[in-house]
């Protein structure tokens, strides 16, 4: 479950943008950034010793599904 808030416009976090169409693009972009960060961290730090790191063509298949 994802939640997305505009803290400048909604500091009390009353309107979840993840639940409305206007927030879909921002949420999708943040999910892509998170997946990219995870794989970059894995390549740099190698929590699995650098083993089993997906190839670039596999990243789309392993990405977080977008609703």
PDB file of N, CA, C and O in Angstrom:
ATOM      1  N   UNK A   1       0.852  -1.172   0.000  1.00  0.00           N
ATOM      2  CA  UNK A   1       0.000   0.000   0.000  1.00  0.00           C
ATOM      3  C   UNK A   1       0.899   1.237   0.000  1.00  0.00           C
ATOM      4  O   UNK A   1       1.821   1.343   0.806  1.00  0.00           O
ATOM      5  N   UNK A   2       0.636   2.111  -0.925  1.00  0.00           N
ATOM      6  CA  UNK A   2       1.410   3.340  -1.033  1.00  0.00           C
ATOM      7  C   UNK A   2       0.543   4.517  -0.626  1.00  0.00           C
ATOM      8  O   UNK A   2      -0.650   4.547  -0.889  1.00  0.00           O
ATOM      9  N   UNK A   3       1.189   5.482   0.010  1.00  0.00           N
ATOM     10  CA  UNK A   3       0.535   6.732   0.358  1.00  0.00           C
ATOM     11  C   UNK A   3       1.429   7.846  -0.161  1.00  0.00           C
ATOM     12  O   UNK A   3       2.648   7.753  -0.109  1.00  0.00           O
ATOM     13  N   UNK A   4       0.804   8.910  -0.664  1.00  0.00           N
ATOM     14  CA  UNK A   4       1.546  10.023  -1.234  1.00  0.00           C
ATOM     15  C   UNK A   4       0.848  11.315  -0.832  1.00  0.00           C
ATOM     16  O   UNK A   4      -0.351  11.473  -1.074  1.00  0.00           O
ATOM     17  N   UNK A   5       1.603  12.199  -0.197  1.00  0.00           N
ATOM     18  CA  UNK A   5       1.035  13.463   0.262  1.00  0.00           C
ATOM     19  C   UNK A   5       1.885  14.627  -0.223  1.00  0.00           C
ATOM     20  O   UNK A   5       3.103  14.517  -0.306  1.00  0.00           O
ATOM     21  N   UNK A   6       1.252  15.732  -0.527  1.00  0.00           N
ATOM     22  CA  UNK A   6       1.927  16.989  -0.825  1.00  0.00           C
ATOM     23  C   UNK A   6       2.016  17.741   0.499  1.00  0.00           C
ATOM     24  O   UNK A   6       1.050  18.368   0.940  1.00  0.00           O
ATOM     25  N   UNK A   7       3.162  17.654   1.161  1.00  0.00           N
ATOM     26  CA  UNK A   7       3.286  18.206   2.504  1.00  0.00           C
ATOM     27  C   UNK A   7       3.244  19.727   2.536  1.00  0.00           C
ATOM     28  O   UNK A   7       2.940  20.305   3.579  1.00  0.00           O
ATOM     29  N   UNK A   8       3.535  20.372   1.426  1.00  0.00           N
ATOM     30  CA  UNK A   8       3.427  21.833   1.386  1.00  0.00           C
ATOM     31  C   UNK A   8       1.959  22.255   1.298  1.00  0.00           C
ATOM     32  O   UNK A   8       1.522  23.156   2.006  1.00  0.00           O
ATOM     33  N   UNK A   9       1.209  21.617   0.439  1.00  0.00           N
ATOM     34  CA  UNK A   9      -0.198  21.971   0.254  1.00  0.00           C
ATOM     35  C   UNK A   9      -1.112  21.296   1.289  1.00  0.00           C
ATOM     36  O   UNK A   9      -2.195  21.794   1.570  1.00  0.00           O
ATOM     37  N   UNK A  10      -0.658  20.180   1.848  1.00  0.00           N
ATOM     38  CA  UNK A  10      -1.487  19.397   2.765  1.00  0.00           C
ATOM     39  C   UNK A  10      -0.624  18.901   3.937  1.00  0.00           C
ATOM     40  O   UNK A  10      -0.355  17.712   4.076  1.00  0.00           O
ATOM     41  N   UNK A  11      -0.166  19.820   4.805  1.00  0.00           N
ATOM     42  CA  UNK A  11       0.745  19.423   5.886  1.00  0.00           C
ATOM     43  C   UNK A  11       0.125  18.462   6.902  1.00  0.00           C
ATOM     44  O   UNK A  11       0.846  17.755   7.596  1.00  0.00           O
ATOM     45  N   UNK A  12      -1.189  18.393   6.956  1.00  0.00           N
ATOM     46  CA  UNK A  12      -1.848  17.476   7.893  1.00  0.00           C
ATOM     47  C   UNK A  12      -2.093  16.093   7.282  1.00  0.00           C
ATOM     48  O   UNK A  12      -2.687  15.226   7.918  1.00  0.00           O
ATOM     49  N   UNK A  13      -1.652  15.905   6.064  1.00  0.00           N
ATOM     50  CA  UNK A  13      -1.758  14.624   5.357  1.00  0.00           C
ATOM     51  C   UNK A  13      -3.197  14.101   5.346  1.00  0.00           C
ATOM     52  O   UNK A  13      -3.482  12.961   5.713  1.00  0.00           O
ATOM     53  N   UNK A  14      -4.089  14.930   4.868  1.00  0.00           N
ATOM     54  CA  UNK A  14      -5.504  14.569   4.821  1.00  0.00           C
ATOM     55  C   UNK A  14      -5.937  14.035   3.460  1.00  0.00           C
ATOM     56  O   UNK A  14      -6.935  13.337   3.359  1.00  0.00           O
ATOM     57  N   UNK A  15      -5.195  14.370   2.399  1.00  0.00           N
ATOM     58  CA  UNK A  15      -5.575  13.938   1.045  1.00  0.00           C
ATOM     59  C   UNK A  15      -4.473  13.048   0.471  1.00  0.00           C
ATOM     60  O   UNK A  15      -3.394  13.514   0.145  1.00  0.00           O
ATOM     61  N   UNK A  16      -4.770  11.768   0.362  1.00  0.00           N
ATOM     62  CA  UNK A  16      -3.807  10.799  -0.162  1.00  0.00           C
ATOM     63  C   UNK A  16      -3.808  10.882  -1.687  1.00  0.00           C
ATOM     64  O   UNK A  16      -4.766  10.471  -2.338  1.00  0.00           O
ATOM     65  N   UNK A  17      -2.728  11.401  -2.246  1.00  0.00           N
ATOM     66  CA  UNK A  17      -2.639  11.562  -3.700  1.00  0.00           C
ATOM     67  C   UNK A  17      -2.445  10.232  -4.424  1.00  0.00           C
ATOM     68  O   UNK A  17      -2.685  10.145  -5.620  1.00  0.00           O
ATOM     69  N   UNK A  18      -2.019   9.212  -3.717  1.00  0.00           N
ATOM     70  CA  UNK A  18      -1.865   7.889  -4.343  1.00  0.00           C
ATOM     71  C   UNK A  18      -3.212   7.312  -4.733  1.00  0.00           C
ATOM     72  O   UNK A  18      -3.287   6.435  -5.589  1.00  0.00           O
ATOM     73  N   UNK A  19      -4.261   7.814  -4.125  1.00  0.00           N
ATOM     74  CA  UNK A  19      -5.600   7.275  -4.372  1.00  0.00           C
ATOM     75  C   UNK A  19      -6.372   8.038  -5.439  1.00  0.00           C
ATOM     76  O   UNK A  19      -7.515   7.687  -5.727  1.00  0.00           O
ATOM     77  N   UNK A  20      -5.759   9.060  -6.032  1.00  0.00           N
ATOM     78  CA  UNK A  20      -6.463   9.855  -7.040  1.00  0.00           C
ATOM     79  C   UNK A  20      -5.663   9.870  -8.337  1.00  0.00           C
ATOM     80  O   UNK A  20      -4.443   9.755  -8.328  1.00  0.00           O
ATOM     81  N   UNK A  21      -6.330  10.006  -9.478  1.00  0.00           N
ATOM     82  CA  UNK A  21      -5.636   9.978 -10.765  1.00  0.00           C
ATOM     83  C   UNK A  21      -4.543  11.047 -10.900  1.00  0.00           C
ATOM     84  O   UNK A  21      -3.526  10.809 -11.544  1.00  0.00           O
ATOM     85  N   UNK A  22      -4.731  12.208 -10.274  1.00  0.00           N
ATOM     86  CA  UNK A  22      -3.729  13.278 -10.396  1.00  0.00           C
ATOM     87  C   UNK A  22      -2.375  12.865  -9.794  1.00  0.00           C
ATOM     88  O   UNK A  22      -1.336  13.378 -10.197  1.00  0.00           O
ATOM     89  N   UNK A  23      -2.400  11.976  -8.844  1.00  0.00           N
ATOM     90  CA  UNK A  23      -1.162  11.554  -8.200  1.00  0.00           C
ATOM     91  C   UNK A  23      -0.507  10.356  -8.851  1.00  0.00           C
ATOM     92  O   UNK A  23       0.600   9.975  -8.487  1.00  0.00           O
ATOM     93  N   UNK A  24      -1.151   9.758  -9.829  1.00  0.00           N
ATOM     94  CA  UNK A  24      -0.645   8.526 -10.444  1.00  0.00           C
ATOM     95  C   UNK A  24       0.725   8.701 -11.090  1.00  0.00           C
ATOM     96  O   UNK A  24       1.606   7.857 -10.922  1.00  0.00           O
ATOM     97  N   UNK A  25       0.925   9.787 -11.810  1.00  0.00           N
ATOM     98  CA  UNK A  25       2.213  10.003 -12.487  1.00  0.00           C
ATOM     99  C   UNK A  25       3.338  10.202 -11.480  1.00  0.00           C
ATOM    100  O   UNK A  25       4.429   9.640 -11.633  1.00  0.00           O
ATOM    101  N   UNK A  26       3.071  10.995 -10.442  1.00  0.00           N
ATOM    102  CA  UNK A  26       4.088  11.224  -9.415  1.00  0.00           C
ATOM    103  C   UNK A  26       4.420   9.927  -8.692  1.00  0.00           C
ATOM    104  O   UNK A  26       5.592   9.625  -8.434  1.00  0.00           O
ATOM    105  N   UNK A  27       3.404   9.146  -8.359  1.00  0.00           N
ATOM    106  CA  UNK A  27       3.625   7.880  -7.674  1.00  0.00           C
ATOM    107  C   UNK A  27       4.412   6.911  -8.553  1.00  0.00           C
ATOM    108  O   UNK A  27       5.347   6.260  -8.082  1.00  0.00           O
ATOM    109  N   UNK A  28       4.072   6.832  -9.815  1.00  0.00           N
ATOM    110  CA  UNK A  28       4.802   5.950 -10.737  1.00  0.00           C
ATOM    111  C   UNK A  28       6.267   6.360 -10.834  1.00  0.00           C
ATOM    112  O   UNK A  28       7.166   5.513 -10.813  1.00  0.00           O
ATOM    113  N   UNK A  29       6.521   7.651 -10.908  1.00  0.00           N
ATOM    114  CA  UNK A  29       7.895   8.150 -10.982  1.00  0.00           C
ATOM    115  C   UNK A  29       8.672   7.818  -9.710  1.00  0.00           C
ATOM    116  O   UNK A  29       9.834   7.389  -9.775  1.00  0.00           O
ATOM    117  N   UNK A  30       8.046   7.992  -8.567  1.00  0.00           N
ATOM    118  CA  UNK A  30       8.708   7.672  -7.303  1.00  0.00           C
ATOM    119  C   UNK A  30       8.994   6.176  -7.180  1.00  0.00           C
ATOM    120  O   UNK A  30      10.047   5.775  -6.682  1.00  0.00           O
ATOM    121  N   UNK A  31       8.079   5.343  -7.658  1.00  0.00           N
ATOM    122  CA  UNK A  31       8.306   3.892  -7.637  1.00  0.00           C
ATOM    123  C   UNK A  31       9.494   3.530  -8.522  1.00  0.00           C
ATOM    124  O   UNK A  31      10.334   2.714  -8.145  1.00  0.00           O
ATOM    125  N   UNK A  32       9.566   4.140  -9.700  1.00  0.00           N
ATOM    126  CA  UNK A  32      10.691   3.879 -10.595  1.00  0.00           C
ATOM    127  C   UNK A  32      12.001   4.315  -9.953  1.00  0.00           C
ATOM    128  O   UNK A  32      13.007   3.612 -10.037  1.00  0.00           O
ATOM    129  N   UNK A  33      11.989   5.471  -9.304  1.00  0.00           N
ATOM    130  CA  UNK A  33      13.189   5.965  -8.614  1.00  0.00           C
ATOM    131  C   UNK A  33      13.604   5.010  -7.496  1.00  0.00           C
ATOM    132  O   UNK A  33      14.798   4.761  -7.297  1.00  0.00           O
ATOM    133  N   UNK A  34      12.632   4.482  -6.773  1.00  0.00           N
ATOM    134  CA  UNK A  34      12.928   3.551  -5.686  1.00  0.00           C
ATOM    135  C   UNK A  34      13.562   2.267  -6.214  1.00  0.00           C
ATOM    136  O   UNK A  34      14.556   1.779  -5.668  1.00  0.00           O
ATOM    137  N   UNK A  35      13.014   1.728  -7.286  1.00  0.00           N
ATOM    138  CA  UNK A  35      13.574   0.511  -7.887  1.00  0.00           C
ATOM    139  C   UNK A  35      14.991   0.785  -8.398  1.00  0.00           C
ATOM    140  O   UNK A  35      15.910  -0.006  -8.163  1.00  0.00           O
ATOM    141  N   UNK A  36      15.191   1.919  -9.059  1.00  0.00           N
ATOM    142  CA  UNK A  36      16.523   2.281  -9.566  1.00  0.00           C
ATOM    143  C   UNK A  36      17.505   2.427  -8.413  1.00  0.00           C
ATOM    144  O   UNK A  36      18.660   1.967  -8.497  1.00  0.00           O
ATOM    145  N   UNK A  37      17.079   3.085  -7.333  1.00  0.00           N
ATOM    146  CA  UNK A  37      17.960   3.261  -6.177  1.00  0.00           C
ATOM    147  C   UNK A  37      18.333   1.912  -5.583  1.00  0.00           C
ATOM    148  O   UNK A  37      19.488   1.672  -5.240  1.00  0.00           O
ATOM    149  N   UNK A  38      17.353   1.021  -5.464  1.00  0.00           N
ATOM    150  CA  UNK A  38      17.623  -0.292  -4.898  1.00  0.00           C
ATOM    151  C   UNK A  38      18.689  -1.034  -5.704  1.00  0.00           C
ATOM    152  O   UNK A  38      19.641  -1.578  -5.144  1.00  0.00           O
ATOM    153  N   UNK A  39      18.535  -1.064  -7.012  1.00  0.00           N
ATOM    154  CA  UNK A  39      19.493  -1.789  -7.841  1.00  0.00           C
ATOM    155  C   UNK A  39      20.852  -1.110  -7.857  1.00  0.00           C
ATOM    156  O   UNK A  39      21.881  -1.775  -7.861  1.00  0.00           O
ATOM    157  N   UNK A  40      20.881   0.217  -7.815  1.00  0.00           N
ATOM    158  CA  UNK A  40      22.161   0.923  -7.748  1.00  0.00           C
ATOM    159  C   UNK A  40      22.863   0.607  -6.427  1.00  0.00           C
ATOM    160  O   UNK A  40      24.062   0.330  -6.397  1.00  0.00           O
ATOM    161  N   UNK A  41      22.112   0.620  -5.322  1.00  0.00           N
ATOM    162  CA  UNK A  41      22.692   0.288  -4.023  1.00  0.00           C
ATOM    163  C   UNK A  41      23.210  -1.138  -4.009  1.00  0.00           C
ATOM    164  O   UNK A  41      24.266  -1.427  -3.450  1.00  0.00           O
ATOM    165  N   UNK A  42      22.484  -2.038  -4.635  1.00  0.00           N
ATOM    166  CA  UNK A  42      22.905  -3.436  -4.700  1.00  0.00           C
ATOM    167  C   UNK A  42      24.206  -3.558  -5.492  1.00  0.00           C
ATOM    168  O   UNK A  42      25.107  -4.289  -5.096  1.00  0.00           O
ATOM    169  N   UNK A  43      24.301  -2.839  -6.591  1.00  0.00           N
ATOM    170  CA  UNK A  43      25.515  -2.904  -7.399  1.00  0.00           C
ATOM    171  C   UNK A  43      26.713  -2.316  -6.661  1.00  0.00           C
ATOM    172  O   UNK A  43      27.821  -2.843  -6.723  1.00  0.00           O
ATOM    173  N   UNK A  44      26.495  -1.212  -5.931  1.00  0.00           N
ATOM    174  CA  UNK A  44      27.591  -0.546  -5.227  1.00  0.00           C
ATOM    175  C   UNK A  44      28.003  -1.276  -3.954  1.00  0.00           C
ATOM    176  O   UNK A  44      29.179  -1.411  -3.664  1.00  0.00           O
ATOM    177  N   UNK A  45      27.025  -1.737  -3.185  1.00  0.00           N
ATOM    178  CA  UNK A  45      27.306  -2.320  -1.882  1.00  0.00           C
ATOM    179  C   UNK A  45      27.276  -3.840  -1.894  1.00  0.00           C
ATOM    180  O   UNK A  45      27.895  -4.471  -1.051  1.00  0.00           O
ATOM    181  N   UNK A  46      26.516  -4.390  -2.817  1.00  0.00           N
ATOM    182  CA  UNK A  46      26.482  -5.844  -2.968  1.00  0.00           C
ATOM    183  C   UNK A  46      26.053  -6.588  -1.724  1.00  0.00           C
ATOM    184  O   UNK A  46      26.806  -7.385  -1.190  1.00  0.00           O
ATOM    185  N   UNK A  47      24.851  -6.329  -1.240  1.00  0.00           N
ATOM    186  CA  UNK A  47      24.379  -7.026  -0.043  1.00  0.00           C
ATOM    187  C   UNK A  47      24.381  -8.537  -0.240  1.00  0.00           C
ATOM    188  O   UNK A  47      24.429  -9.292   0.714  1.00  0.00           O
ATOM    189  N   UNK A  48      24.326  -8.957  -1.494  1.00  0.00           N
ATOM    190  CA  UNK A  48      24.418 -10.393  -1.799  1.00  0.00           C
ATOM    191  C   UNK A  48      25.779 -10.707  -2.404  1.00  0.00           C
ATOM    192  O   UNK A  48      25.934 -11.649  -3.153  1.00  0.00           O
ATOM    193  N   UNK A  49      26.753  -9.894  -2.065  1.00  0.00           N
ATOM    194  CA  UNK A  49      28.089 -10.119  -2.604  1.00  0.00           C
ATOM    195  C   UNK A  49      28.178  -9.820  -4.087  1.00  0.00           C
ATOM    196  O   UNK A  49      29.081 -10.268  -4.770  1.00  0.00           O
ATOM    197  N   UNK A  50      27.222  -9.048  -4.614  1.00  0.00           N
ATOM    198  CA  UNK A  50      27.212  -8.710  -6.023  1.00  0.00           C
ATOM    199  C   UNK A  50      26.644  -9.817  -6.902  1.00  0.00           C
ATOM    200  O   UNK A  50      26.563  -9.685  -8.107  1.00  0.00           O
ATOM    201  N   UNK A  51      26.266 -10.934  -6.291  1.00  0.00           N
ATOM    202  CA  UNK A  51      25.735 -12.054  -7.058  1.00  0.00           C
ATOM    203  C   UNK A  51      24.265 -11.833  -7.380  1.00  0.00           C
ATOM    204  O   UNK A  51      23.551 -11.168  -6.641  1.00  0.00           O
ATOM    205  N   UNK A  52      23.833 -12.392  -8.456  1.00  0.00           N
ATOM    206  CA  UNK A  52      22.428 -12.396  -8.853  1.00  0.00           C
ATOM    207  C   UNK A  52      21.860 -11.002  -9.072  1.00  0.00           C
ATOM    208  O   UNK A  52      20.683 -10.775  -8.872  1.00  0.00           O
ATOM    209  N   UNK A  53      22.700 -10.063  -9.450  1.00  0.00           N
ATOM    210  CA  UNK A  53      22.200  -8.729  -9.778  1.00  0.00           C
ATOM    211  C   UNK A  53      21.596  -8.801 -11.169  1.00  0.00           C
ATOM    212  O   UNK A  53      22.221  -9.298 -12.101  1.00  0.00           O
ATOM    213  N   UNK A  54      20.358  -8.343 -11.328  1.00  0.00           N
ATOM    214  CA  UNK A  54      19.699  -8.466 -12.626  1.00  0.00           C
ATOM    215  C   UNK A  54      20.383  -7.655 -13.721  1.00  0.00           C
ATOM    216  O   UNK A  54      20.961  -6.612 -13.456  1.00  0.00           O
ATOM    217  N   UNK A  55      20.289  -8.173 -14.926  1.00  0.00           N
ATOM    218  CA  UNK A  55      20.785  -7.432 -16.081  1.00  0.00           C
ATOM    219  C   UNK A  55      19.829  -6.288 -16.383  1.00  0.00           C
ATOM    220  O   UNK A  55      18.679  -6.291 -15.941  1.00  0.00           O
ATOM    221  N   UNK A  56      20.289  -5.333 -17.135  1.00  0.00           N
ATOM    222  CA  UNK A  56      19.472  -4.168 -17.461  1.00  0.00           C
ATOM    223  C   UNK A  56      18.161  -4.567 -18.147  1.00  0.00           C
ATOM    224  O   UNK A  56      17.114  -3.997 -17.866  1.00  0.00           O
ATOM    225  N   UNK A  57      18.180  -5.585 -19.004  1.00  0.00           N
ATOM    226  CA  UNK A  57      16.956  -5.994 -19.696  1.00  0.00           C
ATOM    227  C   UNK A  57      15.961  -6.686 -18.759  1.00  0.00           C
ATOM    228  O   UNK A  57      14.801  -6.848 -19.095  1.00  0.00           O
ATOM    229  N   UNK A  58      16.401  -7.070 -17.567  1.00  0.00           N
ATOM    230  CA  UNK A  58      15.515  -7.708 -16.608  1.00  0.00           C
ATOM    231  C   UNK A  58      14.845  -6.702 -15.671  1.00  0.00           C
ATOM    232  O   UNK A  58      13.909  -7.051 -14.972  1.00  0.00           O
ATOM    233  N   UNK A  59      15.314  -5.478 -15.629  1.00  0.00           N
ATOM    234  CA  UNK A  59      14.792  -4.510 -14.678  1.00  0.00           C
ATOM    235  C   UNK A  59      13.313  -4.230 -14.868  1.00  0.00           C
ATOM    236  O   UNK A  59      12.581  -4.086 -13.908  1.00  0.00           O
ATOM    237  N   UNK A  60      12.844  -4.181 -16.104  1.00  0.00           N
ATOM    238  CA  UNK A  60      11.421  -3.930 -16.346  1.00  0.00           C
ATOM    239  C   UNK A  60      10.583  -5.068 -15.778  1.00  0.00           C
ATOM    240  O   UNK A  60       9.571  -4.844 -15.133  1.00  0.00           O
ATOM    241  N   UNK A  61      11.013  -6.290 -15.981  1.00  0.00           N
ATOM    242  CA  UNK A  61      10.276  -7.455 -15.493  1.00  0.00           C
ATOM    243  C   UNK A  61      10.231  -7.475 -13.968  1.00  0.00           C
ATOM    244  O   UNK A  61       9.290  -7.940 -13.380  1.00  0.00           O
ATOM    245  N   UNK A  62      11.279  -6.964 -13.318  1.00  0.00           N
ATOM    246  CA  UNK A  62      11.375  -7.012 -11.870  1.00  0.00           C
ATOM    247  C   UNK A  62      10.901  -5.734 -11.199  1.00  0.00           C
ATOM    248  O   UNK A  62      10.965  -5.630  -9.990  1.00  0.00           O
ATOM    249  N   UNK A  63      10.417  -4.786 -11.979  1.00  0.00           N
ATOM    250  CA  UNK A  63       9.981  -3.508 -11.402  1.00  0.00           C
ATOM    251  C   UNK A  63       8.714  -3.683 -10.576  1.00  0.00           C
ATOM    252  O   UNK A  63       7.955  -4.627 -10.765  1.00  0.00           O
ATOM    253  N   UNK A  64       8.498  -2.741  -9.690  1.00  0.00           N
ATOM    254  CA  UNK A  64       7.278  -2.744  -8.894  1.00  0.00           C
ATOM    255  C   UNK A  64       6.099  -2.527  -9.831  1.00  0.00           C
ATOM    256  O   UNK A  64       6.117  -1.620 -10.656  1.00  0.00           O
ATOM    257  N   UNK A  65       5.061  -3.359  -9.740  1.00  0.00           N
ATOM    258  CA  UNK A  65       3.916  -3.178 -10.645  1.00  0.00           C
ATOM    259  C   UNK A  65       3.184  -1.873 -10.349  1.00  0.00           C
ATOM    260  O   UNK A  65       3.015  -1.500  -9.191  1.00  0.00           O
ATOM    261  N   UNK A  66       2.795  -1.196 -11.388  1.00  0.00           N
ATOM    262  CA  UNK A  66       2.082   0.070 -11.243  1.00  0.00           C
ATOM    263  C   UNK A  66       0.593  -0.172 -11.378  1.00  0.00           C
ATOM    264  O   UNK A  66       0.145  -0.852 -12.284  1.00  0.00           O
ATOM    265  N   UNK A  67      -0.140   0.383 -10.462  1.00  0.00           N
ATOM    266  CA  UNK A  67      -1.590   0.190 -10.476  1.00  0.00           C
ATOM    267  C   UNK A  67      -2.240   1.063 -11.520  1.00  0.00           C
ATOM    268  O   UNK A  67      -1.763   2.012 -11.979  1.00  0.00           O
TER     269      UNK A  67
END
